[in-house]
Tab-separated table of C-alpha atoms in Angstrom:
chain	number	residue	atom	x	y	z
P	18	UNK	CA	-3.600	28.584	33.310
P	19	UNK	CA	-0.951	30.380	31.295
P	20	UNK	CA	2.688	30.326	32.309
P	21	UNK	CA	3.640	33.562	34.059
P	22	UNK	CA	6.017	35.707	32.028
P	23	UNK	CA	8.902	37.357	33.846
P	24	UNK	CA	12.290	38.788	32.978
P	25	UNK	CA	15.105	36.275	33.445
P	26	UNK	CA	17.415	39.114	34.494
P	27	UNK	CA	15.472	41.414	36.885
P	28	UNK	CA	12.571	38.956	37.524
P	29	UNK	CA	9.936	41.676	36.937
P	30	UNK	CA	6.523	40.672	35.564
P	31	UNK	CA	4.449	42.533	32.976
P	32	UNK	CA	2.544	45.477	34.507
P	33	UNK	CA	0.852	48.707	33.439
P	34	UNK	CA	2.380	50.506	31.682
P	35	UNK	CA	3.820	47.228	30.487
P	36	UNK	CA	7.363	47.084	29.237
P	37	UNK	CA	7.694	44.867	26.212
P	38	UNK	CA	9.162	41.426	26.722
P	39	UNK	CA	11.348	39.532	24.274
P	40	UNK	CA	12.462	35.929	23.943
P	41	UNK	CA	15.904	34.896	22.736
P	42	UNK	CA	16.658	31.989	20.441
P	43	UNK	CA	18.502	30.391	23.415
P	44	UNK	CA	15.178	30.389	25.344
P	45	UNK	CA	15.538	33.267	27.801
P	46	UNK	CA	12.957	36.034	28.341
P	47	UNK	CA	13.895	39.636	29.045
P	48	UNK	CA	12.090	42.904	29.625
P	49	UNK	CA	12.756	45.837	27.361
P	50	UNK	CA	14.731	47.691	30.075
P	51	UNK	CA	17.179	44.833	30.738
P	52	UNK	CA	17.722	44.251	27.006
P	53	UNK	CA	18.773	47.914	26.637
P	54	UNK	CA	21.319	47.528	29.492
P	55	UNK	CA	22.959	44.420	28.032
P	56	UNK	CA	25.191	43.937	25.014
P	57	UNK	CA	23.486	43.855	21.638
P	58	UNK	CA	22.994	40.313	20.225
P	59	UNK	CA	24.259	38.632	23.427
P	60	UNK	CA	22.123	36.795	25.991
P	61	UNK	CA	22.219	38.383	29.455
P	62	UNK	CA	22.020	34.972	31.159
P	63	UNK	CA	24.175	32.555	29.148
P	64	UNK	CA	26.314	35.140	27.302
P	65	UNK	CA	25.937	33.370	23.933
P	66	UNK	CA	25.268	35.211	20.665
P	67	UNK	CA	21.525	35.393	20.128
P	68	UNK	CA	18.647	37.058	18.366
P	69	UNK	CA	15.535	38.352	20.103
P	70	UNK	CA	11.864	38.319	19.198
P	71	UNK	CA	9.335	40.674	20.808
P	72	UNK	CA	6.489	38.771	22.466
P	73	UNK	CA	3.110	39.771	21.017
P	74	UNK	CA	-0.070	38.197	19.746
P	75	UNK	CA	1.421	38.201	16.237
P	76	UNK	CA	4.262	35.755	16.999
P	77	UNK	CA	4.150	32.225	15.618
P	78	UNK	CA	1.913	29.631	17.288
P	79	UNK	CA	5.017	27.599	18.192
P	80	UNK	CA	6.365	30.480	20.301
P	81	UNK	CA	2.905	31.236	21.746
P	82	UNK	CA	2.566	27.603	22.861
P	83	UNK	CA	5.638	28.059	25.093
P	84	UNK	CA	3.532	30.369	27.281
P	85	UNK	CA	0.273	28.375	27.272
P	86	UNK	CA	-0.898	26.239	30.140
P	87	UNK	CA	-0.261	22.515	29.816
P	88	UNK	CA	-3.986	21.764	30.169
P	89	UNK	CA	-4.797	24.046	27.193
P	90	UNK	CA	-2.018	22.475	25.111
P	91	UNK	CA	-3.198	18.974	25.992
P	92	UNK	CA	-6.751	19.749	24.864
P	93	UNK	CA	-5.536	21.405	21.663
P	94	UNK	CA	-3.110	18.627	20.750
P	95	UNK	CA	-5.426	15.788	21.767
P	96	UNK	CA	-8.051	17.179	19.369
P	97	UNK	CA	-5.444	17.419	16.579
P	98	UNK	CA	-4.121	13.933	17.375
P	99	UNK	CA	-7.666	12.529	17.279
P	100	UNK	CA	-8.284	14.110	13.878
P	101	UNK	CA	-5.005	12.760	12.517
P	102	UNK	CA	-5.703	9.327	13.983
P	103	UNK	CA	-9.203	9.200	12.454
P	104	UNK	CA	-7.857	10.296	9.058
P	105	UNK	CA	-5.125	7.651	9.126
P	106	UNK	CA	-7.587	4.955	10.207
P	107	UNK	CA	-9.951	5.804	7.321
P	108	UNK	CA	-6.965	5.778	4.962
P	109	UNK	CA	-5.819	2.341	6.238
P	110	UNK	CA	-9.345	0.925	5.930
P	111	UNK	CA	-9.607	2.163	2.355
P	112	UNK	CA	-6.277	0.571	1.480
P	113	UNK	CA	-7.246	-2.663	3.245
P	114	UNK	CA	-10.534	-2.817	1.311
P	115	UNK	CA	-8.653	-2.354	-1.955
P	116	UNK	CA	-6.236	-5.182	-1.136
P	117	UNK	CA	-9.049	-7.507	-0.003
P	118	UNK	CA	-10.846	-6.962	-3.325
P	119	UNK	CA	-7.627	-7.549	-5.237
P	120	UNK	CA	-6.978	-10.771	-3.305
P	121	UNK	CA	-10.532	-11.968	-3.981
P	122	UNK	CA	-10.070	-11.391	-7.733
P	123	UNK	CA	-6.729	-13.186	-7.705
P	124	UNK	CA	-8.222	-16.127	-5.785
P	125	UNK	CA	-11.048	-16.326	-8.336
P	126	UNK	CA	-8.526	-16.315	-11.208
P	127	UNK	CA	-6.452	-18.964	-9.456
P	128	UNK	CA	-9.538	-21.140	-8.999
P	129	UNK	CA	-10.422	-20.866	-12.707
P	130	UNK	CA	-6.872	-21.637	-13.815
P	131	UNK	CA	-6.725	-24.617	-11.434
P	132	UNK	CA	-9.959	-25.965	-12.882
P	133	UNK	CA	-8.635	-25.498	-16.418
P	134	UNK	CA	-5.429	-27.313	-15.497
P	135	UNK	CA	-7.408	-30.199	-14.003
P	136	UNK	CA	-9.484	-30.450	-17.202
P	137	UNK	CA	-6.359	-30.414	-19.327
P	138	UNK	CA	-4.806	-33.126	-17.161
P	139	UNK	CA	-7.924	-35.242	-17.708
P	140	UNK	CA	-7.638	-34.690	-21.470
P	141	UNK	CA	-3.978	-35.676	-21.392
P	142	UNK	CA	-4.817	-38.851	-19.443
P	143	UNK	CA	-7.553	-39.734	-21.941
P	144	UNK	CA	-5.263	-39.079	-24.906
P	145	UNK	CA	-2.474	-41.150	-23.337
P	146	UNK	CA	-4.926	-43.960	-22.703
P	147	UNK	CA	-6.211	-43.837	-26.265
P	148	UNK	CA	-2.715	-43.748	-27.718
P	149	UNK	CA	-1.496	-46.651	-25.622
P	150	UNK	CA	-4.642	-48.733	-26.134
P	151	UNK	CA	-4.510	-48.616	-29.959
P	152	UNK	CA	-2.380	-51.520	-31.336
P	153	UNK	CA	0.762	-50.466	-33.185
P	154	UNK	CA	-0.395	-52.050	-36.465
P	155	UNK	CA	-3.439	-49.769	-36.555
P	156	UNK	CA	-1.474	-46.681	-35.527
P	157	UNK	CA	1.041	-47.089	-38.342
P	158	UNK	CA	-1.380	-47.787	-41.167
P	159	UNK	CA	-0.387	-44.735	-43.165
P	160	UNK	CA	3.321	-44.944	-42.422
P	161	UNK	CA	3.626	-47.665	-45.087
P	162	UNK	CA	1.639	-45.472	-47.468
P	163	UNK	CA	4.182	-42.687	-47.281
P	164	UNK	CA	7.037	-45.098	-48.022
P	165	UNK	CA	5.492	-46.362	-51.289
P	166	UNK	CA	5.766	-44.302	-54.394
P	167	UNK	CA	2.367	-45.528	-55.652
P	168	UNK	CA	-0.959	-45.798	-53.917
P	169	UNK	CA	-1.618	-48.870	-51.749
P	170	UNK	CA	-3.769	-51.552	-53.210
P	171	UNK	CA	-7.431	-51.827	-52.336
P	172	UNK	CA	-6.798	-54.974	-50.343
P	173	UNK	CA	-4.134	-53.177	-48.268
P	174	UNK	CA	-6.514	-50.295	-47.639
P	175	UNK	CA	-9.360	-52.616	-46.610
P	176	UNK	CA	-7.054	-54.502	-44.244
P	177	UNK	CA	-6.049	-51.237	-42.631
P	178	UNK	CA	-9.657	-50.135	-42.075
P	179	UNK	CA	-11.510	-51.014	-38.941
P	180	UNK	CA	-14.830	-52.650	-39.634
P	181	UNK	CA	-17.627	-52.671	-37.086
P	182	UNK	CA	-19.124	-56.177	-37.109
P	183	UNK	CA	-22.367	-54.981	-35.477
P	184	UNK	CA	-24.475	-52.868	-37.813
P	185	UNK	CA	-25.513	-49.483	-36.533
P	186	UNK	CA	-29.251	-48.796	-36.212
P	187	UNK	CA	-28.684	-45.555	-38.074
P	188	UNK	CA	-27.098	-47.219	-41.093
P	189	UNK	CA	-29.188	-48.915	-43.733
P	190	UNK	CA	-28.139	-52.504	-44.175
């Protein structure tokens, strides 16, 4: 049910022939007759400076909604709110899907890097073990070579070489 329109000065309602009604920017409604009696650009009720707008079907929807029934407005706005809510929900879901995919890729990368780090730690442990298990005499074989100006003798080279006392099945004896 629409809100009844009446003049805030004489309290008349629209009738045939209908005088035109206007609304002021201070929110008062007046019939054409009362507006002509009052001062120009001054509200007849609150006496503040104001502008008027003739009520018609061509006025903005915001002004028209002031005269609509609450039930009509509720239906109209609930439909708009539902549409906005559905749009925002789809938008949030899309964004959430994007971030879930991004997190999955990052977790996969983290897993690979962690595995690579574990392998490298194993290699470091093996290298440390090998370095510490080799006697210092064998590790420094060539350090004496670099100190001499001439080549080491054959006997020095043979002493520095490791010899496997068990023959290999692949080698010819």
